[in-house]
């Protein structure tokens, strides 16, 4: 047998297998033996069905096709062992006879390799978030008190933070007035009864402002009782600690964003199979849907920020390609730098995941083994380690920003 492979494009691989008639006859004989060993026929012991009886159930053409399919898959496995690459989906396969035997041609989508430049010592320019101030803490406490307080109807011009009920074609919608954006521009300072034009998921339409509500902060005594705090100083300290944790988390996110943006500049761009890109887009779609409790809020978000789902998908495809490049780049760097996942690290990640999902670690382990997702989890841990390695070997320059 002869096998050869050729990259048609970086993400497509053609594998051609040539089998002589003599080899195929041997494989066909093996296939008949497998059929006889597994065929169940009344009156015959298992594995003892004669060839003449088996031929009543399978034609020569069916056995030949089975033998061809089994042979090319076995040869493919051997080929991939010597020439590792990640295949995607099912191939387009053609089988046809030749003067000397048979030729099997398979066209596969493959995950392409990416070339990554030198990444050690990358320079990262990161905005330095301002420290938490007393004003920040006081504003957060006020928001807490508002959230715990009552909402009451008011007769006055709309301001930021109000809740407004608008009616379009008899259907009511509730909007919280943001500090910026199109709803801010078109609703702030308007009064109940005013007609306004607003964006909906299916376009812009005229709507009437029905009612305006404001949040009334909970009084201090009840606020302390609800929070089980002895005084406002205790609340102030807890809120400050929480805001500082959030600031640190956000600062770390900015560092990672800068790292990934810089890493993208060190990657030689490649094309990806459409199936991979589309799968990533669908994953992003599910993520954005999960952020909103209702379809109405989701549609308002899409309309406000993208105009339509079609425009969102254009941006999502760009993001999907970026994510695919970044993952492959992290895999390439991990291999280059010898970054490995040790059993105890994988075990710790499984334990963390089990705790987050509220199930026993043993149950999650069995589930991952059954679904074959252990390798995917290990891959995720290795990429995290690679990110930490990159951060440790980068030059981070913080830039002060004003509020």
Short mmCIF file of N, CA and C in Angstrom, two decimals, residues 135-198:
data_model
loop_
_atom_site.label_atom_id
_atom_site.label_comp_id
_atom_site.label_asym_id
_atom_site.label_seq_id
_atom_site.Cartn_x
_atom_site.Cartn_y
_atom_site.Cartn_z
N UNK A 135 -14.98 58.93 47.66
CA UNK A 135 -16.13 59.26 46.83
C UNK A 135 -16.67 58.02 46.12
N UNK A 136 -15.77 57.16 45.65
CA UNK A 136 -16.20 55.91 45.01
C UNK A 136 -16.99 55.04 45.98
N UNK A 137 -16.48 54.94 47.20
CA UNK A 137 -17.13 54.10 48.21
C UNK A 137 -18.50 54.66 48.55
N UNK A 138 -18.58 55.96 48.74
CA UNK A 138 -19.87 56.59 49.07
C UNK A 138 -20.89 56.40 47.96
N UNK A 139 -20.44 56.53 46.71
CA UNK A 139 -21.35 56.34 45.57
C UNK A 139 -21.85 54.89 45.52
N UNK A 140 -20.97 53.94 45.82
CA UNK A 140 -21.36 52.53 45.81
C UNK A 140 -22.35 52.23 46.93
N UNK A 141 -22.13 52.81 48.11
CA UNK A 141 -23.06 52.61 49.22
C UNK A 141 -24.43 53.18 48.87
N UNK A 142 -24.43 54.35 48.25
CA UNK A 142 -25.70 54.96 47.85
C UNK A 142 -26.44 54.07 46.86
N UNK A 143 -25.70 53.45 45.94
CA UNK A 143 -26.33 52.55 44.97
C UNK A 143 -26.90 51.33 45.68
N UNK A 144 -26.18 50.82 46.67
CA UNK A 144 -26.70 49.70 47.45
C UNK A 144 -28.01 50.09 48.13
N UNK A 145 -28.03 51.27 48.72
CA UNK A 145 -29.24 51.72 49.41
C UNK A 145 -30.40 51.89 48.43
N UNK A 146 -30.08 52.38 47.23
CA UNK A 146 -31.14 52.51 46.21
C UNK A 146 -31.68 51.15 45.80
N UNK A 147 -30.77 50.20 45.61
CA UNK A 147 -31.19 48.86 45.19
C UNK A 147 -32.09 48.19 46.22
N UNK A 148 -31.85 48.51 47.50
CA UNK A 148 -32.67 47.92 48.57
C UNK A 148 -33.91 48.76 48.88
N UNK A 149 -33.93 49.98 48.35
CA UNK A 149 -35.05 50.87 48.63
C UNK A 149 -36.25 50.60 47.73
N UNK A 150 -37.19 51.55 47.75
CA UNK A 150 -38.41 51.38 46.95
C UNK A 150 -38.31 52.15 45.63
N UNK A 151 -39.15 51.75 44.69
CA UNK A 151 -39.26 52.45 43.42
C UNK A 151 -40.62 53.14 43.38
N UNK A 152 -40.61 54.45 43.13
CA UNK A 152 -41.89 55.17 43.12
C UNK A 152 -42.01 56.02 41.87
N UNK A 153 -43.24 56.24 41.47
CA UNK A 153 -43.52 57.04 40.27
C UNK A 153 -43.31 58.52 40.58
N UNK A 154 -42.75 59.24 39.59
CA UNK A 154 -42.51 60.68 39.76
C UNK A 154 -43.03 61.44 38.54
N UNK A 155 -43.36 62.70 38.77
CA UNK A 155 -43.79 63.58 37.68
C UNK A 155 -42.73 64.67 37.53
N UNK A 156 -41.68 64.40 36.78
CA UNK A 156 -40.59 65.35 36.56
C UNK A 156 -39.81 64.89 35.34
N UNK A 157 -38.89 65.73 34.85
CA UNK A 157 -38.07 65.32 33.71
C UNK A 157 -37.21 64.08 34.05
N UNK A 158 -36.96 63.25 33.07
CA UNK A 158 -36.18 62.03 33.26
C UNK A 158 -34.71 62.36 33.51
N UNK A 159 -34.10 61.64 34.47
CA UNK A 159 -32.67 61.79 34.75
C UNK A 159 -32.01 60.40 34.70
N UNK A 160 -30.68 60.40 34.70
CA UNK A 160 -29.93 59.14 34.68
C UNK A 160 -30.28 58.30 35.91
N UNK A 161 -30.50 57.01 35.71
CA UNK A 161 -30.83 56.11 36.81
C UNK A 161 -32.31 55.86 36.96
N UNK A 162 -33.16 56.68 36.32
CA UNK A 162 -34.60 56.45 36.38
C UNK A 162 -34.98 55.19 35.60
N UNK A 163 -36.15 54.65 35.94
CA UNK A 163 -36.75 53.58 35.15
C UNK A 163 -37.95 54.17 34.42
N UNK A 164 -37.99 53.95 33.12
CA UNK A 164 -39.03 54.57 32.29
C UNK A 164 -39.83 53.49 31.57
N UNK A 165 -41.14 53.61 31.65
CA UNK A 165 -42.03 52.72 30.89
C UNK A 165 -42.45 53.45 29.62
N UNK A 166 -42.14 52.84 28.47
CA UNK A 166 -42.58 53.40 27.19
C UNK A 166 -43.54 52.42 26.54
N UNK A 167 -44.39 52.95 25.67
CA UNK A 167 -45.39 52.10 25.01
C UNK A 167 -45.25 52.26 23.51
N UNK A 168 -45.07 51.12 22.82
CA UNK A 168 -45.01 51.11 21.36
C UNK A 168 -46.11 50.17 20.86
N UNK A 169 -47.05 50.73 20.09
CA UNK A 169 -48.14 49.96 19.52
C UNK A 169 -48.86 49.13 20.58
N UNK A 170 -49.09 49.75 21.75
CA UNK A 170 -49.83 49.10 22.82
C UNK A 170 -49.02 48.18 23.70
N UNK A 171 -47.75 47.95 23.36
CA UNK A 171 -46.92 47.05 24.16
C UNK A 171 -45.95 47.86 25.02
N UNK A 172 -45.92 47.58 26.35
CA UNK A 172 -45.03 48.36 27.24
C UNK A 172 -43.61 47.78 27.28
N UNK A 173 -42.64 48.66 27.43
CA UNK A 173 -41.24 48.29 27.62
C UNK A 173 -40.69 49.12 28.76
N UNK A 174 -39.80 48.53 29.58
CA UNK A 174 -39.18 49.27 30.67
C UNK A 174 -37.69 49.44 30.39
N UNK A 175 -37.20 50.66 30.55
CA UNK A 175 -35.80 50.98 30.25
C UNK A 175 -35.19 51.69 31.46
N UNK A 176 -33.99 51.26 31.87
CA UNK A 176 -33.24 52.00 32.88
C UNK A 176 -32.36 53.00 32.14
N UNK A 177 -32.42 54.24 32.52
CA UNK A 177 -31.73 55.30 31.77
C UNK A 177 -30.22 55.24 32.05
N UNK A 178 -29.42 55.00 31.01
CA UNK A 178 -27.97 54.92 31.20
C UNK A 178 -27.33 56.30 31.22
N UNK A 179 -26.04 56.34 31.51
CA UNK A 179 -25.33 57.62 31.58
C UNK A 179 -24.85 58.10 30.22
N UNK A 180 -24.97 57.25 29.19
CA UNK A 180 -24.57 57.63 27.84
C UNK A 180 -25.29 56.74 26.85
N UNK A 181 -25.13 57.03 25.56
CA UNK A 181 -25.74 56.20 24.52
C UNK A 181 -27.02 56.79 24.00
N UNK A 182 -27.63 56.07 23.05
CA UNK A 182 -28.80 56.60 22.33
C UNK A 182 -30.01 56.76 23.24
N UNK A 183 -30.22 55.85 24.21
CA UNK A 183 -31.37 55.98 25.12
C UNK A 183 -31.16 57.17 26.05
N UNK A 184 -29.92 57.44 26.43
CA UNK A 184 -29.62 58.62 27.24
C UNK A 184 -29.95 59.89 26.45
N UNK A 185 -29.47 59.93 25.20
CA UNK A 185 -29.65 61.13 24.37
C UNK A 185 -31.12 61.43 24.11
N UNK A 186 -31.91 60.38 23.90
CA UNK A 186 -33.30 60.60 23.46
C UNK A 186 -34.32 60.64 24.60
N UNK A 187 -33.92 60.25 25.82
CA UNK A 187 -34.91 60.19 26.90
C UNK A 187 -34.63 61.15 28.05
N UNK A 188 -33.35 61.45 28.33
CA UNK A 188 -33.05 62.36 29.45
C UNK A 188 -33.70 63.72 29.21
N UNK A 189 -34.33 64.26 30.25
CA UNK A 189 -35.03 65.57 30.26
C UNK A 189 -36.42 65.51 29.63
N UNK A 190 -36.83 64.35 29.09
CA UNK A 190 -38.20 64.24 28.54
C UNK A 190 -39.18 63.98 29.68
N UNK A 191 -40.47 64.19 29.40
CA UNK A 191 -41.52 64.07 30.41
C UNK A 191 -42.51 62.96 30.04
N UNK A 192 -43.24 62.41 31.04
CA UNK A 192 -44.31 61.47 30.72
C UNK A 192 -45.29 62.09 29.73
N UNK A 193 -45.69 61.29 28.74
CA UNK A 193 -46.58 61.77 27.70
C UNK A 193 -45.88 62.18 26.43
N UNK A 194 -44.56 62.42 26.50
CA UNK A 194 -43.80 62.80 25.30
C UNK A 194 -43.71 61.63 24.32
N UNK A 195 -43.69 61.94 23.03
CA UNK A 195 -43.46 60.96 21.98
C UNK A 195 -41.98 61.00 21.59
N UNK A 196 -41.35 59.84 21.51
CA UNK A 196 -39.92 59.76 21.15
C UNK A 196 -39.72 58.65 20.12
N UNK A 197 -38.64 58.75 19.36
CA UNK A 197 -38.27 57.69 18.42
C UNK A 197 -37.10 56.92 19.01
N UNK A 198 -37.29 55.60 19.16
CA UNK A 198 -36.28 54.77 19.82
C UNK A 198 -35.95 53.54 18.98
#
